[in-house]
Amino acid sequence: HHLDDQVETFLMRLLRNRDPEPMPVWDSRRKVLRPFLSVPRELLGRFVEDRGIDFREDPTNADDTFLRNRIRNLVLPELSRIVGPSTADSLRKQVEGIASDRECLAELARRCVQALLPVSFGDREWVKRLAGVLREQPSAVAWRVARLVALGEVGHSLSRERALELVEVLVG
């Protein structure tokens, strides 16, 4: 996977009204390492070609039955034709900026949860402390705190919408 895959994933998730979460470099759930996520496809292609490295293209990449391939093969070239040749580069920069912002927000949420340790989800005083922390945070941090707490306490990962609902219930 490379930076262009990140752009495709971003657009797919955005168009499906899903959180445009970028692919992580290390996906612990799938046990997948993606060391080239910040490198554009074109640069990787030149590197491989310049060194005579054998490259294998997945034949399914040409199959426009799949949404990702329609975005890669049809949508992105059309956007470049309409907007201009810098479209892909602009999208890449946006994806990188969003990934950086998300990392920052996730770190702020982790710090909030750390400040609440030890977690006692059933303890009324702890729930009051949690509500106070959520009240003090911007929405972008608060829902991430709620998601982390739910994941840690219940073992269930909440969507952004569900985490926002939890924040609303706790904050009132």
PDB file of N, CA and C in Angstrom, residues 77-142:
ATOM      1  N   PRO A  77      -8.914  10.016 -12.452  1.00  0.00           N
ATOM      2  CA  PRO A  77      -8.514  10.626 -13.738  1.00  0.00           C
ATOM      3  C   PRO A  77      -9.499  11.705 -14.209  1.00  0.00           C
ATOM      4  N   GLU A  78     -10.798  11.489 -13.963  1.00  0.00           N
ATOM      5  CA  GLU A  78     -11.794  12.497 -14.360  1.00  0.00           C
ATOM      6  C   GLU A  78     -11.634  13.769 -13.531  1.00  0.00           C
ATOM      7  N   LEU A  79     -11.405  13.615 -12.227  1.00  0.00           N
ATOM      8  CA  LEU A  79     -11.155  14.794 -11.386  1.00  0.00           C
ATOM      9  C   LEU A  79      -9.921  15.548 -11.875  1.00  0.00           C
ATOM     10  N   SER A  80      -8.883  14.828 -12.235  1.00  0.00           N
ATOM     11  CA  SER A  80      -7.664  15.470 -12.745  1.00  0.00           C
ATOM     12  C   SER A  80      -7.943  16.202 -14.051  1.00  0.00           C
ATOM     13  N   ARG A  81      -8.781  15.603 -14.901  1.00  0.00           N
ATOM     14  CA  ARG A  81      -9.134  16.244 -16.169  1.00  0.00           C
ATOM     15  C   ARG A  81      -9.927  17.525 -15.910  1.00  0.00           C
ATOM     16  N   ILE A  82     -10.864  17.479 -14.953  1.00  0.00           N
ATOM     17  CA  ILE A  82     -11.730  18.629 -14.682  1.00  0.00           C
ATOM     18  C   ILE A  82     -10.993  19.710 -13.892  1.00  0.00           C
ATOM     19  N   VAL A  83     -10.313  19.308 -12.832  1.00  0.00           N
ATOM     20  CA  VAL A  83      -9.694  20.266 -11.908  1.00  0.00           C
ATOM     21  C   VAL A  83      -8.279  20.641 -12.345  1.00  0.00           C
ATOM     22  N   GLY A  84      -7.559  19.683 -12.834  1.00  0.00           N
ATOM     23  CA  GLY A  84      -6.184  19.928 -13.255  1.00  0.00           C
ATOM     24  C   GLY A  84      -5.264  18.824 -12.779  1.00  0.00           C
ATOM     25  N   PRO A  85      -4.053  18.793 -13.316  1.00  0.00           N
ATOM     26  CA  PRO A  85      -3.128  17.696 -13.016  1.00  0.00           C
ATOM     27  C   PRO A  85      -2.656  17.648 -11.563  1.00  0.00           C
ATOM     28  N   SER A  86      -2.836  18.723 -10.818  1.00  0.00           N
ATOM     29  CA  SER A  86      -2.374  18.718  -9.423  1.00  0.00           C
ATOM     30  C   SER A  86      -3.413  18.131  -8.462  1.00  0.00           C
ATOM     31  N   THR A  87      -4.532  17.653  -8.996  1.00  0.00           N
ATOM     32  CA  THR A  87      -5.617  17.132  -8.163  1.00  0.00           C
ATOM     33  C   THR A  87      -5.147  16.008  -7.249  1.00  0.00           C
ATOM     34  N   ALA A  88      -4.476  15.022  -7.820  1.00  0.00           N
ATOM     35  CA  ALA A  88      -4.019  13.876  -7.022  1.00  0.00           C
ATOM     36  C   ALA A  88      -3.072  14.340  -5.924  1.00  0.00           C
ATOM     37  N   ASP A  89      -2.168  15.250  -6.265  1.00  0.00           N
ATOM     38  CA  ASP A  89      -1.225  15.760  -5.265  1.00  0.00           C
ATOM     39  C   ASP A  89      -1.962  16.529  -4.168  1.00  0.00           C
ATOM     40  N   SER A  90      -2.951  17.327  -4.540  1.00  0.00           N
ATOM     41  CA  SER A  90      -3.738  18.063  -3.546  1.00  0.00           C
ATOM     42  C   SER A  90      -4.474  17.096  -2.620  1.00  0.00           C
ATOM     43  N   LEU A  91      -5.069  16.059  -3.192  1.00  0.00           N
ATOM     44  CA  LEU A  91      -5.766  15.060  -2.368  1.00  0.00           C
ATOM     45  C   LEU A  91      -4.793  14.346  -1.437  1.00  0.00           C
ATOM     46  N   ARG A  92      -3.612  14.016  -1.943  1.00  0.00           N
ATOM     47  CA  ARG A  92      -2.591  13.362  -1.099  1.00  0.00           C
ATOM     48  C   ARG A  92      -2.245  14.247   0.089  1.00  0.00           C
ATOM     49  N   LYS A  93      -2.042  15.543  -0.172  1.00  0.00           N
ATOM     50  CA  LYS A  93      -1.691  16.470   0.911  1.00  0.00           C
ATOM     51  C   LYS A  93      -2.824  16.564   1.928  1.00  0.00           C
ATOM     52  N   GLN A  94      -4.061  16.579   1.461  1.00  0.00           N
ATOM     53  CA  GLN A  94      -5.206  16.619   2.379  1.00  0.00           C
ATOM     54  C   GLN A  94      -5.259  15.361   3.243  1.00  0.00           C
ATOM     55  N   VAL A  95      -5.037  14.207   2.620  1.00  0.00           N
ATOM     56  CA  VAL A  95      -5.044  12.944   3.364  1.00  0.00           C
ATOM     57  C   VAL A  95      -3.943  12.955   4.425  1.00  0.00           C
ATOM     58  N   GLU A  96      -2.748  13.421   4.068  1.00  0.00           N
ATOM     59  CA  GLU A  96      -1.660  13.489   5.044  1.00  0.00           C
ATOM     60  C   GLU A  96      -2.004  14.441   6.182  1.00  0.00           C
ATOM     61  N   GLY A  97      -2.600  15.594   5.850  1.00  0.00           N
ATOM     62  CA  GLY A  97      -2.990  16.551   6.884  1.00  0.00           C
ATOM     63  C   GLY A  97      -4.051  15.987   7.804  1.00  0.00           C
ATOM     64  N   ILE A  98      -5.034  15.302   7.250  1.00  0.00           N
ATOM     65  CA  ILE A  98      -6.089  14.689   8.061  1.00  0.00           C
ATOM     66  C   ILE A  98      -5.489  13.613   8.969  1.00  0.00           C
ATOM     67  N   ALA A  99      -4.579  12.812   8.420  1.00  0.00           N
ATOM     68  CA  ALA A  99      -3.936  11.764   9.237  1.00  0.00           C
ATOM     69  C   ALA A  99      -3.183  12.395  10.405  1.00  0.00           C
ATOM     70  N   SER A 100      -2.480  13.488  10.156  1.00  0.00           N
ATOM     71  CA  SER A 100      -1.737  14.165  11.218  1.00  0.00           C
ATOM     72  C   SER A 100      -2.690  14.730  12.270  1.00  0.00           C
ATOM     73  N   ASP A 101      -3.768  15.358  11.821  1.00  0.00           N
ATOM     74  CA  ASP A 101      -4.755  15.902  12.759  1.00  0.00           C
ATOM     75  C   ASP A 101      -5.385  14.792  13.600  1.00  0.00           C
ATOM     76  N   ARG A 102      -5.696  13.690  12.969  1.00  0.00           N
ATOM     77  CA  ARG A 102      -6.313  12.565  13.682  1.00  0.00           C
ATOM     78  C   ARG A 102      -5.367  12.005  14.742  1.00  0.00           C
ATOM     79  N   GLU A 103      -4.094  11.918  14.408  1.00  0.00           N
ATOM     80  CA  GLU A 103      -3.109  11.436  15.387  1.00  0.00           C
ATOM     81  C   GLU A 103      -3.078  12.358  16.598  1.00  0.00           C
ATOM     82  N   CYS A 104      -3.105  13.660  16.346  1.00  0.00           N
ATOM     83  CA  CYS A 104      -3.092  14.637  17.435  1.00  0.00           C
ATOM     84  C   CYS A 104      -4.340  14.493  18.304  1.00  0.00           C
ATOM     85  N   LEU A 105      -5.504  14.403  17.689  1.00  0.00           N
ATOM     86  CA  LEU A 105      -6.759  14.258  18.433  1.00  0.00           C
ATOM     87  C   LEU A 105      -6.779  12.943  19.225  1.00  0.00           C
ATOM     88  N   ALA A 106      -6.274  11.880  18.619  1.00  0.00           N
ATOM     89  CA  ALA A 106      -6.227  10.588  19.308  1.00  0.00           C
ATOM     90  C   ALA A 106      -5.311  10.663  20.526  1.00  0.00           C
ATOM     91  N   GLU A 107      -4.193  11.356  20.394  1.00  0.00           N
ATOM     92  CA  GLU A 107      -3.275  11.516  21.527  1.00  0.00           C
ATOM     93  C   GLU A 107      -3.915  12.328  22.642  1.00  0.00           C
ATOM     94  N   LEU A 108      -4.615  13.394  22.300  1.00  0.00           N
ATOM     95  CA  LEU A 108      -5.328  14.183  23.315  1.00  0.00           C
ATOM     96  C   LEU A 108      -6.371  13.323  24.034  1.00  0.00           C
ATOM     97  N   ALA A 109      -7.079  12.492  23.277  1.00  0.00           N
ATOM     98  CA  ALA A 109      -8.084  11.610  23.890  1.00  0.00           C
ATOM     99  C   ALA A 109      -7.414  10.596  24.818  1.00  0.00           C
ATOM    100  N   ARG A 110      -6.279  10.033  24.393  1.00  0.00           N
ATOM    101  CA  ARG A 110      -5.558   9.074  25.257  1.00  0.00           C
ATOM    102  C   ARG A 110      -5.124   9.737  26.554  1.00  0.00           C
ATOM    103  N   ARG A 111      -4.670  10.981  26.468  1.00  0.00           N
ATOM    104  CA  ARG A 111      -4.262  11.701  27.682  1.00  0.00           C
ATOM    105  C   ARG A 111      -5.447  11.930  28.613  1.00  0.00           C
ATOM    106  N   CYS A 112      -6.597  12.236  28.052  1.00  0.00           N
ATOM    107  CA  CYS A 112      -7.804  12.409  28.880  1.00  0.00           C
ATOM    108  C   CYS A 112      -8.151  11.111  29.597  1.00  0.00           C
ATOM    109  N   VAL A 113      -8.083  10.003  28.883  1.00  0.00           N
ATOM    110  CA  VAL A 113      -8.397   8.707  29.494  1.00  0.00           C
ATOM    111  C   VAL A 113      -7.365   8.372  30.568  1.00  0.00           C
ATOM    112  N   GLN A 114      -6.090   8.660  30.295  1.00  0.00           N
ATOM    113  CA  GLN A 114      -5.046   8.421  31.298  1.00  0.00           C
ATOM    114  C   GLN A 114      -5.325   9.200  32.576  1.00  0.00           C
ATOM    115  N   ALA A 115      -5.833  10.420  32.422  1.00  0.00           N
ATOM    116  CA  ALA A 115      -6.141  11.253  33.595  1.00  0.00           C
ATOM    117  C   ALA A 115      -7.301  10.673  34.397  1.00  0.00           C
ATOM    118  N   LEU A 116      -8.095   9.817  33.781  1.00  0.00           N
ATOM    119  CA  LEU A 116      -9.250   9.215  34.452  1.00  0.00           C
ATOM    120  C   LEU A 116      -8.925   7.876  35.115  1.00  0.00           C
ATOM    121  N   LEU A 117      -7.721   7.385  34.904  1.00  0.00           N
ATOM    122  CA  LEU A 117      -7.361   6.068  35.463  1.00  0.00           C
ATOM    123  C   LEU A 117      -7.254   6.139  36.965  1.00  0.00           C
ATOM    124  N   PRO A 118      -7.573   5.097  37.698  1.00  0.00           N
ATOM    125  CA  PRO A 118      -8.110   3.845  37.156  1.00  0.00           C
ATOM    126  C   PRO A 118      -9.575   4.001  36.762  1.00  0.00           C
ATOM    127  N   VAL A 119      -9.967   3.255  35.721  1.00  0.00           N
ATOM    128  CA  VAL A 119     -11.333   3.309  35.215  1.00  0.00           C
ATOM    129  C   VAL A 119     -12.239   2.491  36.125  1.00  0.00           C
ATOM    130  N   SER A 120     -13.347   3.083  36.521  1.00  0.00           N
ATOM    131  CA  SER A 120     -14.372   2.399  37.320  1.00  0.00           C
ATOM    132  C   SER A 120     -15.720   2.759  36.732  1.00  0.00           C
ATOM    133  N   PHE A 121     -16.016   2.185  35.570  1.00  0.00           N
ATOM    134  CA  PHE A 121     -17.180   2.586  34.806  1.00  0.00           C
ATOM    135  C   PHE A 121     -18.472   2.538  35.620  1.00  0.00           C
ATOM    136  N   GLY A 122     -18.576   1.609  36.556  1.00  0.00           N
ATOM    137  CA  GLY A 122     -19.780   1.514  37.364  1.00  0.00           C
ATOM    138  C   GLY A 122     -19.813   2.476  38.537  1.00  0.00           C
ATOM    139  N   ASP A 123     -18.690   3.107  38.854  1.00  0.00           N
ATOM    140  CA  ASP A 123     -18.590   4.010  39.996  1.00  0.00           C
ATOM    141  C   ASP A 123     -19.169   5.382  39.626  1.00  0.00           C
ATOM    142  N   ARG A 124     -20.164   5.820  40.391  1.00  0.00           N
ATOM    143  CA  ARG A 124     -20.875   7.073  40.111  1.00  0.00           C
ATOM    144  C   ARG A 124     -19.918   8.277  40.079  1.00  0.00           C
ATOM    145  N   GLU A 125     -18.963   8.333  41.011  1.00  0.00           N
ATOM    146  CA  GLU A 125     -18.014   9.454  41.050  1.00  0.00           C
ATOM    147  C   GLU A 125     -17.125   9.459  39.810  1.00  0.00           C
ATOM    148  N   TRP A 126     -16.705   8.272  39.388  1.00  0.00           N
ATOM    149  CA  TRP A 126     -15.872   8.193  38.189  1.00  0.00           C
ATOM    150  C   TRP A 126     -16.660   8.649  36.973  1.00  0.00           C
ATOM    151  N   VAL A 127     -17.914   8.250  36.873  1.00  0.00           N
ATOM    152  CA  VAL A 127     -18.751   8.663  35.745  1.00  0.00           C
ATOM    153  C   VAL A 127     -18.911  10.185  35.754  1.00  0.00           C
ATOM    154  N   LYS A 128     -19.030  10.790  36.937  1.00  0.00           N
ATOM    155  CA  LYS A 128     -19.095  12.259  37.029  1.00  0.00           C
ATOM    156  C   LYS A 128     -17.794  12.882  36.526  1.00  0.00           C
ATOM    157  N   ARG A 129     -16.669  12.284  36.916  1.00  0.00           N
ATOM    158  CA  ARG A 129     -15.367  12.779  36.437  1.00  0.00           C
ATOM    159  C   ARG A 129     -15.287  12.672  34.915  1.00  0.00           C
ATOM    160  N   LEU A 130     -15.733  11.539  34.396  1.00  0.00           N
ATOM    161  CA  LEU A 130     -15.733  11.345  32.942  1.00  0.00           C
ATOM    162  C   LEU A 130     -16.594  12.413  32.274  1.00  0.00           C
ATOM    163  N   ALA A 131     -17.792  12.640  32.793  1.00  0.00           N
ATOM    164  CA  ALA A 131     -18.681  13.653  32.215  1.00  0.00           C
ATOM    165  C   ALA A 131     -18.020  15.025  32.251  1.00  0.00           C
ATOM    166  N   GLY A 132     -17.316  15.344  33.345  1.00  0.00           N
ATOM    167  CA  GLY A 132     -16.612  16.620  33.442  1.00  0.00           C
ATOM    168  C   GLY A 132     -15.521  16.749  32.396  1.00  0.00           C
ATOM    169  N   VAL A 133     -14.760  15.679  32.205  1.00  0.00           N
ATOM    170  CA  VAL A 133     -13.698  15.693  31.187  1.00  0.00           C
ATOM    171  C   VAL A 133     -14.317  15.877  29.799  1.00  0.00           C
ATOM    172  N   LEU A 134     -15.395  15.148  29.531  1.00  0.00           N
ATOM    173  CA  LEU A 134     -16.040  15.250  28.219  1.00  0.00           C
ATOM    174  C   LEU A 134     -16.582  16.660  27.986  1.00  0.00           C
ATOM    175  N   ARG A 135     -17.132  17.260  29.007  1.00  0.00           N
ATOM    176  CA  ARG A 135     -17.696  18.609  28.913  1.00  0.00           C
ATOM    177  C   ARG A 135     -16.606  19.634  28.568  1.00  0.00           C
ATOM    178  N   GLU A 136     -15.393  19.422  29.085  1.00  0.00           N
ATOM    179  CA  GLU A 136     -14.287  20.373  28.886  1.00  0.00           C
ATOM    180  C   GLU A 136     -13.651  20.255  27.498  1.00  0.00           C
ATOM    181  N   GLN A 137     -13.888  19.147  26.818  1.00  0.00           N
ATOM    182  CA  GLN A 137     -13.191  18.887  25.560  1.00  0.00           C
ATOM    183  C   GLN A 137     -14.015  19.316  24.351  1.00  0.00           C
ATOM    184  N   PRO A 138     -13.330  19.700  23.284  1.00  0.00           N
ATOM    185  CA  PRO A 138     -14.063  19.918  22.036  1.00  0.00           C
ATOM    186  C   PRO A 138     -14.657  18.578  21.578  1.00  0.00           C
ATOM    187  N   SER A 139     -15.696  18.649  20.806  1.00  0.00           N
ATOM    188  CA  SER A 139     -16.399  17.451  20.339  1.00  0.00           C
ATOM    189  C   SER A 139     -15.447  16.434  19.695  1.00  0.00           C
ATOM    190  N   ALA A 140     -14.474  16.918  18.921  1.00  0.00           N
ATOM    191  CA  ALA A 140     -13.550  16.027  18.212  1.00  0.00           C
ATOM    192  C   ALA A 140     -12.703  15.187  19.165  1.00  0.00           C
ATOM    193  N   VAL A 141     -12.463  15.699  20.366  1.00  0.00           N
ATOM    194  CA  VAL A 141     -11.719  14.938  21.376  1.00  0.00           C
ATOM    195  C   VAL A 141     -12.689  14.130  22.235  1.00  0.00           C
ATOM    196  N   ALA A 142     -13.813  14.734  22.604  1.00  0.00           N
ATOM    197  CA  ALA A 142     -14.770  14.080  23.514  1.00  0.00           C
ATOM    198  C   ALA A 142     -15.265  12.751  22.970  1.00  0.00           C
TER     199      ALA A 142
END
